[in-house]
Amino acid sequence: MSNPPAPLSTWAQNVSPSPTIAVDTKAKALAAAGEDVCGFGAGEPDFDTPEHIKDACIAALRAGKTKYAPTPGIEPLRQAIVDRYAAEYGLKATTSQVIVSPGGKFNCYLGVIATCSPGDEVIVPAPYWVSYPEMVKLAGAVPKFVLADDRTGFRLTPQMVESAITPRTKLLILNSPSNPTGAVYTRAELEAIVAVALKHNLYILSDEMYEHLVYDGVKPTCVATLSKEAEVRTITVAGFSKTYAMTGWRIGTTLAPAPIAKAISELQSQMSSNVSTFAQYGALAALTEKEKTAAALKTMLAAFDRRRKYLHAELNKIPGITCQLAQGAFYLFPNITSFGLKDQDFCARLLEQEKVAAVPGSAFGAEGYLRLSYATSDEIIAKGVGRLAKFCAGLKR
Ligand SMILES: Cc1ncc(COP(=O)(O)O)c(C=O)c1O
């Protein structure tokens, strides 16, 4: 008899599968089996990609844009990205600072591996997006979690950051608006936190994936614009997935100082090469056909805002639940600690008894909460929150 195959690598053995994808997959499987599931798990808009973006991609495909393209992206798209940072934030950059990657997730990962060596420490604010700790570990670096719960509106204070810094700290991850909480930092709050990072000469990975999904007149802050010192240390990640309902297209962007951008592009050249060439032409249309894109975004934002307010009001009517009104992204992060159940058990029972899919806060490093995505229809939200109320009424407090 032959020997069993050798064990897989430590990377393969230590990586945790994405819990948000797991919840979504389970909910979709239940729905496929005929169950009437209310899914609050998915982190993707329920809208389709706007037509003019699809049309531009189809035209590119028909025009033979089917070959390899430059690793960091087609030049017109990189220029359009430079132009939009100038128009939206007054940030002056050149195309040599822009890398288009296969999804914002990969942009984040490249940002981590471009800056961190094995043993370096990375400050990861919790609640965190599920992929940050895994990316840091895959770089051989060490995530240092700093928890900001609902008592500080899920936002770190400069003191919290300062107390987590050691001589090994290399990178600070920021994510405003946040997945999973929807929290948005003010410019002044970010200035104070970035001042701490600059004092210790840290790099900053600012994940601004949800920058355009903000409500109540809130303005997003582009961390790289806070100061010249911040700009030369900040890797800004953004993308098309959430803003333009393009999750399946897999297109994210990095804007970084030229030396870092060069390193990231070289890493990408060995790992994935360019994003699908014709898909990049769709992304280009999202940025250049401004009126059509603005109209589509306005419709999506109005729907998200309406659902956000409704879900927030309904959640706070449920005895035992308290929920802050987040000002960004498409998530609410209610506190369920009064029920005295572990959040994973709460979610498992909620799915089993009421067919409502939610992600436990512990998946994001914050036990005692739920992440509810309102990027789903008004009908599902109304039905789902009704079932959640019924479920909570049956729990002891
Ligand atoms: C905070 C945050 N950053 C980055 C991403 C990556 O987006 P994508 O890879 O779909 O472009 C996501 C997606 O869920 C996210 O929530």
XYZ file of C-alpha atoms and ligand atoms in Angstrom:
413
model
C 0.000 0.000 0.000
C 1.358 3.445 -0.882
C 1.947 6.157 1.725
C -0.808 8.718 2.285
C -0.108 12.057 0.566
C 2.101 14.458 2.539
C 0.344 17.151 4.594
C -0.556 20.383 2.852
C 1.272 23.611 3.625
C 0.875 25.580 6.847
C -0.839 28.292 4.754
C -3.434 25.821 3.537
C -3.891 24.318 6.982
C -4.206 27.627 8.797
C -6.469 29.597 6.491
C -10.085 29.952 7.670
C -12.811 29.891 5.044
C -14.829 33.115 4.776
C -17.721 32.884 7.282
C -19.774 35.418 5.330
C -19.539 33.342 2.170
C -20.398 30.255 4.257
C -23.612 31.833 5.606
C -24.601 33.014 2.157
C -23.930 29.579 0.642
C -26.027 27.882 3.320
C -28.897 30.332 2.815
C -28.779 29.826 -0.966
C -28.732 26.035 -0.539
C -31.805 26.190 1.741
C -33.569 28.433 -0.778
C -32.652 26.043 -3.598
C -34.191 23.227 -1.543
C -37.481 25.128 -1.537
C -37.238 26.872 1.874
C -38.490 30.443 2.163
C -35.232 31.999 3.402
C -34.694 35.654 4.303
C -31.012 36.269 3.626
C -29.278 39.125 5.435
C -25.904 37.498 4.882
C -24.703 38.632 1.470
C -22.346 41.554 1.132
C -23.426 42.409 -2.380
C -25.971 44.774 -3.898
C -29.170 43.088 -5.040
C -29.136 45.348 -8.123
C -27.811 44.362 -11.517
C -24.843 46.164 -13.089
C -26.093 49.279 -14.934
C -26.716 48.627 -18.647
C -24.228 51.144 -20.058
C -21.416 49.390 -18.166
C -22.434 46.007 -19.535
C -22.783 47.469 -23.036
C -19.245 48.871 -22.957
C -17.877 45.493 -21.910
C -19.808 43.668 -24.627
C -18.623 46.184 -27.243
C -15.018 45.675 -26.103
C -15.386 41.929 -26.342
C -16.810 42.250 -29.856
C -14.015 44.658 -30.792
C -11.473 41.976 -29.947
C -10.269 43.303 -26.570
C -9.536 39.718 -25.676
C -5.752 39.718 -25.297
C -3.378 40.257 -22.390
C -3.268 43.874 -21.250
C -0.646 45.691 -19.153
C -0.511 44.104 -15.682
C -1.661 47.195 -13.743
C -4.562 47.850 -16.105
C -5.420 49.473 -19.421
C -4.133 53.030 -19.605
C -7.501 54.770 -20.162
C -8.959 53.095 -17.078
C -5.966 54.034 -14.944
C -6.259 57.596 -16.220
C -9.988 57.640 -15.404
C -9.142 56.480 -11.870
C -6.566 59.271 -11.513
C -9.163 61.751 -12.798
C -11.817 60.650 -10.375
C -9.492 60.971 -7.359
C -8.670 64.483 -8.568
C -12.340 65.385 -9.035
C -13.635 63.807 -5.820
C -10.817 64.570 -3.394
C -8.445 67.012 -5.123
C -5.771 64.304 -5.013
C -3.081 64.730 -7.661
C -1.663 61.431 -8.920
C -0.369 59.820 -12.098
C -1.262 56.526 -13.734
C 2.003 55.030 -12.461
C 0.357 55.070 -9.016
C -2.693 53.030 -10.035
C -3.088 49.259 -10.166
C -6.279 47.560 -11.279
C -6.553 44.094 -9.714
C -8.923 41.117 -9.865
C -11.235 42.330 -7.072
C -10.674 44.688 -4.178
C -9.892 41.668 -2.035
C -6.784 41.032 -4.085
C -5.833 44.725 -3.970
C -5.915 44.491 -0.171
C -3.833 41.324 -0.135
C -1.229 42.837 -2.458
C -1.077 45.897 -0.201
C -0.343 43.661 2.767
C 2.329 41.566 1.066
C 3.977 44.632 -0.452
C 4.533 46.137 2.996
C 4.757 43.292 5.515
C 7.423 40.650 6.058
C 7.103 37.545 8.240
C 6.913 38.524 11.906
C 5.716 42.076 11.284
C 2.602 43.154 13.154
C -0.479 44.637 11.564
C -3.100 46.585 13.503
C -6.533 45.348 12.516
C -9.450 47.304 13.977
C -12.260 44.996 15.124
C -15.020 44.440 14.170
C -13.054 43.715 10.996
C -13.791 42.564 7.482
C -13.258 38.792 7.634
C -10.434 38.677 5.110
C -7.936 41.020 6.812
C -6.675 38.570 9.468
C -6.293 35.807 6.920
C -4.401 38.033 4.479
C -2.066 39.155 7.219
C -1.415 35.556 8.262
C -0.806 34.532 4.631
C 1.926 37.181 4.541
C 3.506 35.512 7.588
C 2.671 38.644 9.576
C 0.710 38.848 12.824
C -2.686 40.536 13.149
C -3.102 42.637 16.304
C -6.781 43.230 16.904
C -8.049 46.360 18.553
C -11.727 46.162 19.428
C -13.961 49.215 19.178
C -17.482 48.143 20.114
C -20.746 50.088 20.064
C -19.659 52.193 23.056
C -17.368 54.162 20.710
C -19.640 53.795 17.684
C -17.350 50.997 16.429
C -14.613 53.575 15.851
C -11.100 53.396 17.260
C -9.667 56.253 19.264
C -6.029 57.345 18.776
C -5.267 56.012 22.266
C -6.501 52.556 21.307
C -4.215 52.541 18.275
C -1.257 53.877 20.271
C -1.585 51.162 22.897
C -1.457 48.388 20.262
C 1.770 49.588 18.639
C 5.018 47.715 19.290
C 8.447 47.979 17.637
C 7.264 45.251 15.211
C 4.195 47.135 13.997
C 4.431 47.821 10.278
C 0.937 48.462 8.992
C -2.360 49.943 10.156
C -5.511 48.854 8.357
C -8.375 51.346 8.193
C -11.785 50.687 6.700
C -14.236 53.567 6.604
C -17.108 53.110 5.811
C -16.771 49.795 7.569
C -17.765 46.297 6.753
C -19.302 44.915 9.040
C -20.579 47.884 11.081
C -21.272 50.592 8.494
C -19.442 53.050 10.774
C -17.891 56.087 9.101
C -15.033 57.998 10.725
C -15.048 61.784 10.569
C -12.111 63.510 8.930
C -10.974 64.806 12.315
C -11.081 61.316 13.837
C -9.000 59.947 10.995
C -6.535 62.818 11.291
C -5.978 61.963 14.949
C -5.497 58.252 14.246
C -3.254 58.861 11.264
C -1.111 61.180 13.401
C -0.364 58.191 15.648
C 0.502 56.029 12.627
C 2.834 58.719 11.279
C 4.527 59.143 14.648
C 5.465 55.450 14.507
C 6.234 55.484 10.767
C 3.579 52.895 9.902
C 2.191 52.183 6.503
C -1.577 52.559 6.195
C -3.847 50.363 4.140
C -7.012 52.398 3.762
C -9.776 50.209 2.417
C -12.298 52.671 0.971
C -14.392 50.090 -0.822
C -17.665 51.631 0.425
C -16.673 55.294 -0.010
C -19.665 56.096 -2.237
C -22.233 54.357 -0.060
C -22.752 57.045 2.574
C -25.953 58.590 3.933
C -27.249 61.551 5.950
C -25.070 63.923 3.926
C -21.892 62.346 5.315
C -18.739 62.858 3.246
C -16.207 60.040 2.953
C -12.570 60.813 3.718
C -9.744 59.676 1.484
C -7.019 59.025 4.052
C -4.213 59.729 1.558
C -5.435 63.327 1.298
C -4.993 64.076 4.998
C -1.407 65.269 4.572
C 1.657 64.822 2.373
C 3.143 62.599 5.055
C 0.010 60.433 5.027
C -0.003 60.288 1.247
C 3.475 58.764 0.972
C 2.564 55.994 3.425
C -0.983 55.192 2.382
C -2.203 52.470 0.070
C -5.771 53.282 -0.925
C -7.981 50.414 -2.012
C -11.339 50.986 -3.673
C -13.300 49.311 -6.406
C -16.329 48.764 -8.528
C -18.003 45.829 -6.748
C -20.173 47.645 -4.241
C -20.668 51.112 -5.748
C -21.697 49.953 -9.211
C -23.161 46.522 -8.391
C -20.250 44.775 -10.115
C -19.288 42.119 -7.561
C -18.951 39.357 -10.149
C -16.748 41.402 -12.450
C -13.804 41.202 -10.071
C -12.265 44.645 -10.467
C -10.632 46.564 -7.635
C -8.224 49.479 -7.563
C -5.148 50.530 -5.659
C -3.786 54.051 -5.523
C -0.373 54.189 -3.869
C 2.848 56.187 -3.912
C 4.792 55.252 -7.082
C 7.433 52.981 -5.425
C 4.753 50.963 -3.621
C 2.571 50.860 -6.734
C 5.531 49.513 -8.715
C 6.099 46.758 -6.147
C 2.404 45.865 -6.123
C 2.306 45.727 -9.908
C 5.349 43.428 -9.944
C 3.750 41.134 -7.369
C 0.557 41.073 -9.413
C 2.511 40.312 -12.583
C 3.615 37.021 -11.023
C 0.312 36.149 -9.391
C -2.559 37.036 -11.699
C -1.507 39.439 -14.501
C -4.187 41.867 -15.656
C -7.904 41.883 -14.874
C -9.961 40.517 -17.830
C -9.263 43.014 -20.566
C -12.834 43.493 -21.808
C -14.147 43.789 -18.217
C -11.856 46.783 -17.763
C -13.704 48.576 -20.567
C -16.936 48.147 -18.609
C -15.250 49.692 -15.573
C -14.010 52.507 -17.792
C -17.591 53.280 -18.829
C -18.605 53.373 -15.149
C -16.140 56.215 -14.653
C -16.465 58.081 -17.938
C -20.188 57.885 -18.743
C -20.740 60.022 -15.713
C -24.381 61.013 -16.067
C -25.631 57.489 -16.591
C -23.518 56.180 -13.726
C -24.631 58.967 -11.386
C -28.277 58.221 -12.162
C -27.831 54.502 -11.460
C -25.954 55.190 -8.231
C -28.615 57.643 -7.086
C -31.323 54.992 -7.503
C -29.295 52.395 -5.586
C -28.399 54.820 -2.808
C -32.013 55.873 -2.350
C -33.023 52.233 -1.953
C -30.191 51.473 0.485
C -30.991 54.551 2.550
C -34.694 53.711 2.754
C -33.908 50.131 3.831
C -31.268 51.280 6.311
C -33.727 53.558 8.123
C -36.515 51.004 8.070
C -34.354 48.124 9.318
C -32.796 50.292 12.011
C -36.214 51.412 13.289
C -37.621 47.884 13.262
C -34.598 46.383 15.019
C -34.816 48.901 17.830
C -38.472 47.996 18.376
C -37.427 44.431 19.297
C -37.066 44.119 23.086
C -33.481 43.076 23.843
C -31.893 44.433 20.649
C -30.092 47.750 20.406
C -28.800 48.979 17.089
C -26.896 52.078 16.068
C -27.782 53.891 12.860
C -24.714 53.368 10.686
C -23.977 56.037 8.113
C -22.232 53.971 5.463
C -21.970 50.717 3.503
C -25.074 48.503 3.588
C -24.817 46.831 6.979
C -26.275 47.244 10.453
C -24.610 45.616 13.444
C -27.171 45.152 16.242
C -26.161 44.180 19.761
C -27.794 40.946 20.983
C -25.882 40.415 24.236
C -29.039 40.770 26.361
C -30.176 37.316 25.227
C -27.188 35.638 26.869
C -26.600 33.366 23.870
C -23.365 33.022 21.915
C -23.897 34.871 18.640
C -23.072 31.746 16.613
C -25.795 29.802 18.460
C -28.174 32.713 18.023
C -27.569 32.706 14.242
C -27.729 28.923 13.908
C -31.076 28.796 15.744
C -32.408 31.802 13.851
C -31.659 30.088 10.565
C -33.058 26.792 11.671
C -36.252 28.034 13.316
C -37.129 31.104 11.291
C -35.094 30.666 8.094
C -33.362 33.999 8.583
C -29.671 34.144 7.604
C -27.438 36.563 9.525
C -23.711 36.505 10.216
C -22.557 36.326 13.854
C -20.455 39.248 15.080
C -17.777 36.818 16.283
C -16.934 36.156 12.601
C -15.765 39.782 12.565
C -13.977 39.620 15.897
C -16.877 41.070 17.932
C -18.910 38.563 19.952
C -22.471 39.564 20.820
C -23.604 41.173 17.580
C -25.202 40.266 14.266
C -24.254 41.611 10.884
C -27.337 42.264 8.812
C -26.874 43.292 5.204
C -29.716 45.408 3.836
C -28.522 44.978 0.274
C -31.611 42.901 -0.296
C -35.199 43.646 -1.244
C -37.599 45.679 0.931
C -39.917 42.657 1.054
C -37.223 40.325 2.393
C -36.124 42.908 4.939
C -39.695 43.387 6.218
C -40.379 39.673 6.382
C -36.979 38.856 7.872
C -37.090 41.442 10.621
C -40.609 40.268 11.525
C -39.291 36.729 11.899
C -36.342 37.980 13.924
C -38.760 39.747 16.305
C -40.747 36.519 16.696
C -37.547 34.559 17.331
C -36.349 37.047 19.966
C -39.753 37.021 21.686
C -39.261 33.280 22.224
C -35.867 33.717 23.913
C -35.288 34.209 27.625
C -33.630 37.447 28.747
C -14.326 46.063 3.350
C -14.199 45.345 2.060
N -13.073 45.504 1.357
C -12.881 44.882 0.193
C -13.836 44.040 -0.311
C -13.523 43.338 -1.613
O -14.405 43.578 -2.625
P -14.252 42.826 -4.018
O -13.133 41.867 -3.931
O -15.559 42.161 -4.263
O -13.986 43.919 -5.023
C -15.016 43.811 0.387
C -16.022 42.857 -0.103
O -16.814 42.308 0.616
C -15.207 44.499 1.606
O -16.324 44.346 2.307
